[in-house]
XYZ file of C-alpha atoms in Angstrom:
410
model
C 15.905 62.161 -47.874
C 19.222 61.333 -46.269
C 17.572 61.177 -42.826
C 14.980 58.730 -44.137
C 17.657 56.530 -45.711
C 19.641 56.601 -42.437
C 16.543 55.544 -40.467
C 15.907 52.620 -42.808
C 19.521 51.494 -42.508
C 19.321 51.743 -38.705
C 16.101 49.684 -38.556
C 17.624 47.020 -40.813
C 20.668 46.810 -38.535
C 18.519 46.401 -35.421
C 16.473 43.678 -37.164
C 19.643 41.766 -38.054
C 20.887 42.032 -34.459
C 17.604 40.589 -33.233
C 17.957 37.590 -35.550
C 21.613 36.920 -34.826
C 21.481 37.683 -31.105
C 18.044 36.724 -29.695
C 16.936 38.426 -26.504
C 17.598 36.365 -23.341
C 13.983 36.960 -22.318
C 12.696 34.978 -25.297
C 14.928 31.922 -25.466
C 14.817 29.632 -28.476
C 12.123 26.974 -28.466
C 13.243 23.453 -27.619
C 12.712 20.263 -29.572
C 12.891 18.087 -26.443
C 10.864 14.897 -27.050
C 7.744 14.184 -25.008
C 8.542 12.785 -21.556
C 7.792 9.307 -20.277
C 5.016 9.338 -17.680
C 4.688 6.977 -14.713
C 2.151 6.967 -11.895
C 3.483 6.954 -8.362
C 1.082 5.327 -5.899
C 1.140 4.707 -2.176
C -0.830 2.419 0.099
C -2.648 4.387 2.758
C -4.695 2.933 5.637
C -7.843 2.945 3.485
C -6.154 1.695 0.337
C -3.884 2.539 -2.562
C -4.046 6.014 -4.112
C -2.283 7.698 -7.030
C -0.219 10.324 -5.228
C 1.913 11.711 -8.084
C 2.808 11.561 -11.748
C 6.501 11.358 -12.635
C 7.591 12.810 -15.976
C 11.031 11.712 -17.183
C 12.636 14.069 -19.723
C 15.726 13.561 -21.873
C 17.347 16.686 -20.429
C 17.366 18.612 -17.151
C 14.335 20.813 -16.555
C 14.655 24.201 -14.850
C 12.670 23.882 -11.646
C 12.194 27.649 -11.450
C 10.055 27.527 -14.584
C 7.512 25.178 -12.981
C 4.328 25.918 -11.064
C 1.162 24.072 -10.056
C -0.417 25.503 -13.209
C 2.214 24.037 -15.535
C 0.342 20.753 -16.049
C -3.153 19.349 -16.100
C -3.616 15.762 -14.885
C -6.776 13.839 -15.735
C -7.808 10.354 -14.694
C -10.157 8.315 -16.857
C -12.462 5.725 -15.321
C -15.412 4.237 -17.186
C -14.821 6.770 -19.979
C -15.258 9.683 -17.553
C -12.422 12.244 -17.521
C -11.826 13.864 -14.137
C -9.228 16.461 -13.186
C -6.862 15.557 -10.365
C -5.839 18.344 -7.999
C -2.186 19.293 -8.430
C -0.603 20.200 -5.079
C 3.023 20.670 -6.117
C 5.383 20.504 -9.096
C 9.173 20.266 -8.855
C 12.254 18.572 -10.286
C 14.722 16.037 -8.946
C 17.024 13.233 -10.052
C 15.316 10.423 -8.110
C 11.840 10.218 -9.621
C 10.149 9.951 -6.229
C 8.303 12.303 -3.889
C 11.321 13.841 -2.180
C 14.609 15.646 -2.756
C 13.437 18.786 -4.537
C 16.186 20.251 -6.670
C 16.864 23.242 -8.911
C 17.302 21.105 -12.009
C 16.567 17.478 -12.830
C 15.372 15.124 -15.551
C 12.352 14.132 -13.468
C 9.379 16.407 -12.958
C 7.247 15.341 -10.002
C 3.587 16.379 -10.132
C 2.148 15.760 -6.674
C -1.604 15.118 -6.437
C -4.149 15.515 -3.676
C -4.692 12.021 -2.274
C -8.083 13.140 -0.931
C -9.481 13.513 -4.459
C -12.549 11.318 -4.823
C -10.962 9.572 -7.798
C -7.514 9.157 -6.240
C -8.029 5.478 -5.362
C -6.926 2.588 -7.536
C -9.532 0.067 -6.341
C -13.314 -0.147 -6.498
C -15.261 -2.224 -4.003
C -17.805 -4.426 -5.736
C -20.510 -4.883 -3.109
C -22.271 -7.586 -5.123
C -19.372 -10.008 -4.813
C -17.756 -8.311 -1.777
C -14.353 -7.876 -3.432
C -12.033 -4.953 -4.099
C -11.279 -4.816 -7.812
C -8.361 -2.947 -9.441
C -9.289 -0.004 -11.618
C -7.830 0.363 -15.096
C -5.398 3.207 -14.475
C -5.485 5.642 -17.374
C -3.997 9.053 -16.723
C -3.435 11.851 -19.243
C -1.051 14.722 -18.647
C -0.989 17.909 -20.701
C 1.439 20.821 -20.449
C -0.590 24.013 -20.046
C 2.257 26.531 -19.740
C 5.736 26.979 -21.216
C 8.552 25.446 -19.183
C 12.311 25.704 -19.625
C 15.272 23.361 -19.694
C 18.372 23.948 -17.611
C 19.913 25.536 -20.729
C 17.001 28.006 -20.789
C 15.486 26.715 -24.018
C 11.706 26.713 -23.975
C 9.426 23.672 -24.085
C 6.208 25.317 -25.254
C 2.762 24.494 -23.934
C 0.985 21.947 -26.089
C -2.499 20.482 -26.503
C -0.893 17.043 -26.907
C -1.261 14.674 -23.943
C 1.062 12.070 -22.467
C -0.567 8.831 -21.322
C 0.602 7.239 -18.057
C -0.438 3.661 -17.409
C 2.669 2.238 -15.721
C 2.996 2.691 -11.981
C 5.476 2.421 -9.149
C 4.340 1.595 -5.620
C 7.037 1.913 -2.948
C 7.151 -0.989 -0.464
C 4.607 -3.018 -2.437
C 7.080 -3.325 -5.308
C 9.518 -4.942 -2.863
C 7.202 -7.921 -2.355
C 7.756 -10.924 -4.611
C 4.811 -12.999 -5.807
C 5.084 -16.753 -5.226
C 2.947 -19.875 -5.480
C 2.983 -22.395 -2.646
C 1.798 -25.980 -2.926
C 1.603 -28.196 0.148
C 1.941 -31.974 0.320
C -1.798 -32.381 -0.248
C -1.581 -30.509 -3.537
C -3.356 -27.355 -2.337
C -1.997 -24.204 -4.001
C -1.880 -20.780 -2.408
C -0.654 -17.505 -3.892
C 1.403 -15.409 -1.512
C 3.620 -12.335 -1.508
C 6.904 -12.153 0.360
C 9.125 -9.325 1.559
C 12.741 -10.029 2.446
C 14.751 -7.719 4.720
C 18.384 -6.821 4.222
C 20.029 -9.968 5.517
C 23.413 -10.110 7.199
C 25.401 -13.328 7.238
C 24.865 -15.381 10.360
C 21.804 -13.421 11.516
C 18.213 -14.646 11.836
C 15.097 -12.506 11.616
C 11.467 -12.488 12.765
C 8.671 -13.450 10.379
C 5.336 -11.618 10.278
C 2.401 -13.379 8.599
C -0.455 -11.106 7.506
C -3.909 -12.476 6.679
C -6.223 -10.177 4.712
C -9.987 -9.761 4.946
C -12.824 -10.963 2.751
C -12.614 -8.067 0.297
C -9.028 -8.832 -0.705
C -9.580 -12.303 -2.152
C -8.143 -12.844 -5.625
C -6.103 -14.918 -8.018
C -2.708 -13.519 -7.078
C -3.557 -9.993 -8.240
C -1.928 -8.420 -5.170
C -5.055 -6.617 -3.942
C -4.242 -7.983 -0.472
C -1.213 -5.643 -0.481
C -3.159 -2.636 -1.769
C -6.575 -2.435 -0.092
C -5.165 -1.416 3.299
C -1.857 -0.993 5.091
C -1.963 -4.475 6.612
C 1.040 -6.020 4.891
C 3.038 -2.898 4.030
C 3.053 -1.748 7.671
C 5.593 -4.418 8.519
C 7.720 -3.900 5.407
C 7.872 -0.105 5.657
C 11.329 1.473 5.897
C 10.432 2.874 9.321
C 9.573 -0.529 10.788
C 12.380 -2.347 8.994
C 14.887 0.119 10.454
C 13.695 -0.812 13.958
C 12.724 -4.423 13.396
C 14.132 -5.999 10.224
C 11.890 -8.945 9.457
C 10.471 -11.176 6.755
C 6.826 -10.625 5.814
C 4.537 -13.046 3.997
C 1.019 -12.184 2.854
C -1.029 -15.094 1.445
C -3.982 -14.292 -0.800
C -7.087 -16.430 -0.548
C -8.725 -17.457 -3.813
C -12.322 -16.491 -4.545
C -14.103 -19.551 -3.216
C -17.934 -19.533 -3.127
C -18.046 -22.813 -1.190
C -15.963 -22.037 1.912
C -17.442 -18.986 3.634
C -14.684 -18.505 6.219
C -11.679 -18.084 3.989
C -8.819 -18.404 6.505
C -10.465 -20.559 9.179
C -11.816 -23.234 6.832
C -9.768 -26.075 5.448
C -7.757 -26.535 3.380
C -6.525 -22.934 3.624
C -5.958 -22.852 7.380
C -3.561 -25.784 7.274
C -1.995 -24.514 4.047
C -1.016 -21.251 5.762
C 0.676 -23.182 8.561
C 2.468 -25.346 5.992
C 3.618 -22.233 4.125
C 4.987 -20.690 7.313
C 6.894 -23.832 8.234
C 8.420 -24.144 4.764
C 9.397 -20.475 4.741
C 11.087 -20.837 8.128
C 13.174 -23.706 6.758
C 14.230 -21.919 3.560
C 15.210 -18.534 4.999
C 17.230 -17.237 7.976
C 14.190 -16.903 10.230
C 14.208 -16.968 14.005
C 11.692 -19.734 14.658
C 11.113 -18.373 18.154
C 9.818 -15.106 16.683
C 7.101 -15.959 14.161
C 4.020 -13.739 14.466
C 0.596 -13.727 12.865
C -1.637 -10.695 12.286
C -5.102 -10.827 10.718
C -7.992 -8.483 9.999
C -11.672 -9.473 9.853
C -11.683 -12.860 8.052
C -7.925 -12.862 8.622
C -8.539 -12.430 12.340
C -10.723 -15.550 12.302
C -7.837 -17.408 10.734
C -5.443 -15.912 13.267
C -7.437 -17.178 16.259
C -7.604 -20.667 14.764
C -3.984 -20.834 13.592
C -2.769 -19.788 17.041
C -4.911 -22.490 18.619
C -3.851 -25.279 16.257
C -0.151 -24.418 16.021
C 1.129 -23.694 19.507
C 4.618 -24.771 18.426
C 4.728 -22.320 15.529
C 3.658 -18.817 16.527
C 5.141 -16.691 19.285
C 2.195 -14.255 19.347
C -0.800 -13.057 17.391
C -2.846 -9.938 16.683
C -6.482 -10.658 15.658
C -8.380 -7.517 14.623
C -12.191 -7.443 14.309
C -12.777 -11.145 13.822
C -14.948 -14.045 14.950
C -13.459 -16.431 17.506
C -15.807 -19.409 17.063
C -16.824 -19.353 13.433
C -18.415 -22.845 13.371
C -21.346 -21.624 15.476
C -21.616 -18.182 13.895
C -25.005 -16.582 13.330
C -25.048 -13.022 11.998
C -21.287 -12.871 12.586
C -21.486 -13.709 16.282
C -20.853 -16.978 18.097
C -20.612 -17.806 21.816
C -17.115 -18.599 23.018
C -16.165 -22.271 22.871
C -14.498 -23.268 26.197
C -12.052 -25.598 24.440
C -10.699 -22.651 22.458
C -10.175 -20.723 25.692
C -8.292 -23.568 27.310
C -5.771 -23.695 24.476
C -5.333 -19.942 24.000
C -5.074 -18.785 27.602
C -1.270 -19.078 27.593
C -0.684 -17.526 24.163
C 0.456 -13.873 23.884
C -2.390 -12.132 22.038
C -3.281 -8.473 21.484
C -6.832 -8.253 20.160
C -8.614 -5.205 18.722
C -12.283 -4.473 18.087
C -14.633 -1.478 17.952
C -17.844 -1.422 19.962
C -19.765 -0.042 16.965
C -18.598 -2.751 14.555
C -21.796 -3.789 12.777
C -20.079 -6.212 10.409
C -18.519 -8.562 12.975
C -20.007 -8.241 16.441
C -17.522 -7.032 19.087
C -19.106 -9.565 21.462
C -16.875 -12.175 19.813
C -13.681 -10.548 21.070
C -15.172 -9.208 24.310
C -16.308 -12.645 25.422
C -13.109 -14.404 24.368
C -10.927 -11.926 26.261
C -13.127 -12.167 29.358
C -13.088 -15.979 29.217
C -9.307 -16.129 28.896
C -8.857 -13.704 31.780
C -11.274 -15.772 33.888
C -8.958 -18.756 33.317
C -6.032 -16.712 34.701
C -4.755 -16.006 31.230
C -2.606 -12.925 31.748
C -0.934 -12.787 28.336
C -3.883 -11.302 26.479
C -4.249 -7.591 25.710
C -7.420 -6.003 24.399
C -7.903 -2.588 22.810
C -11.568 -1.727 22.423
C -12.380 1.399 20.426
C -15.299 3.537 21.548
C -18.180 4.283 19.198
C -17.484 6.922 16.582
C -13.689 6.595 16.632
C -13.285 4.287 13.658
C -13.973 5.868 10.278
C -15.599 5.410 7.807
C -17.236 2.369 9.464
C -16.752 0.694 12.819
C -15.445 -2.525 11.282
C -12.230 -0.856 10.123
C -10.495 -1.039 13.506
C -7.325 -2.214 11.769
C -6.741 1.364 10.586
C -5.637 2.648 14.023
C -4.552 -0.780 15.279
C -1.838 -1.138 12.647
C -0.565 2.345 13.490
C -0.290 1.479 17.180
C 3.466 1.535 17.766
C 3.044 0.163 21.295
C 1.437 -2.952 19.830
C 4.199 -3.269 17.253
C 6.919 -3.012 19.899
C 5.069 -5.517 22.061
C 4.757 -7.987 19.187
C 8.445 -7.969 18.298
C 9.313 -8.445 21.981
C 7.463 -11.769 22.133
C 9.469 -15.003 21.964
C 8.509 -18.632 22.359
């Protein structure tokens, strides 16, 4: 009887110890509020993708408690829920993809940018325009995680909705509206470098292609790396410069968006006004264009010899007035004007959207007139993916071309 009473007393004592002094292996549950969720996107050569979700907590999270299985990330498009592939989960105090740390208030959930639903744009073939997707992402915590103080945030069926996004480089562009003396209005986006007193800087003008037309929605910054190439930290460290990226409106009347008037002249007017308002080296103004933007580049170079120091037309027509099936014979008067202009042209031989004969014949004609300032990179069949028209993908990653461009002066 006494042994039984002693055993009961001992069990009661152990039970009290467990309540008063919880085991370190089963820390108290936390009442940390749900985190704020933000999408982190990046512009890749073939367009913007959601590359991570950033969760901001009210307290430091223990990075050691995290794994790729800690969270489930789903994107919703047209009411279809699709899992994104989680490639890494870690903490830091910056809220960006970098600087992994042991503890931090930000949890970075990196995602596979090759997922079929990673992109933020959908190309509407009927109207030939890239359209922004409604970005709806839901994040659920599938496993327990811990705070720096070792309290537990338990797994939960509740989801956190992320609709806001951050896009490095793109977010540094400011949207503006330009109106020239004729009353024509043009949306454009501008990047300003870190300016030092008394210094002047080059200006790069980027003209987008047909699929990036819009009403100032910024798709011309997102559908490819055309504008962000020049504003990237890597290029700005080597060549600090201003960048402006006009966006053509959706205009069913004028087929050639950057070569037709009034847009062609409006771009030149915008460049001249920008050069007056900012510390820009007027001897180092450059123009780069892809597809329809390349058409505008050829024509702007021809009509504004006093303005541009050099140009880079990529996969565009050279004589759009006579175009049939996106090809037109070279106009000799264009050659005469352009033969002394520094130009580096790009085209792929298997471009079925804009015939490479346009660029081939223009380059040959300029060289025949002793024009020795023109460069031409012609990509062999099968190099450009997914289609031959996209020669701007490797062209804009060509560091030799970039160094050449910034070396040009009027």
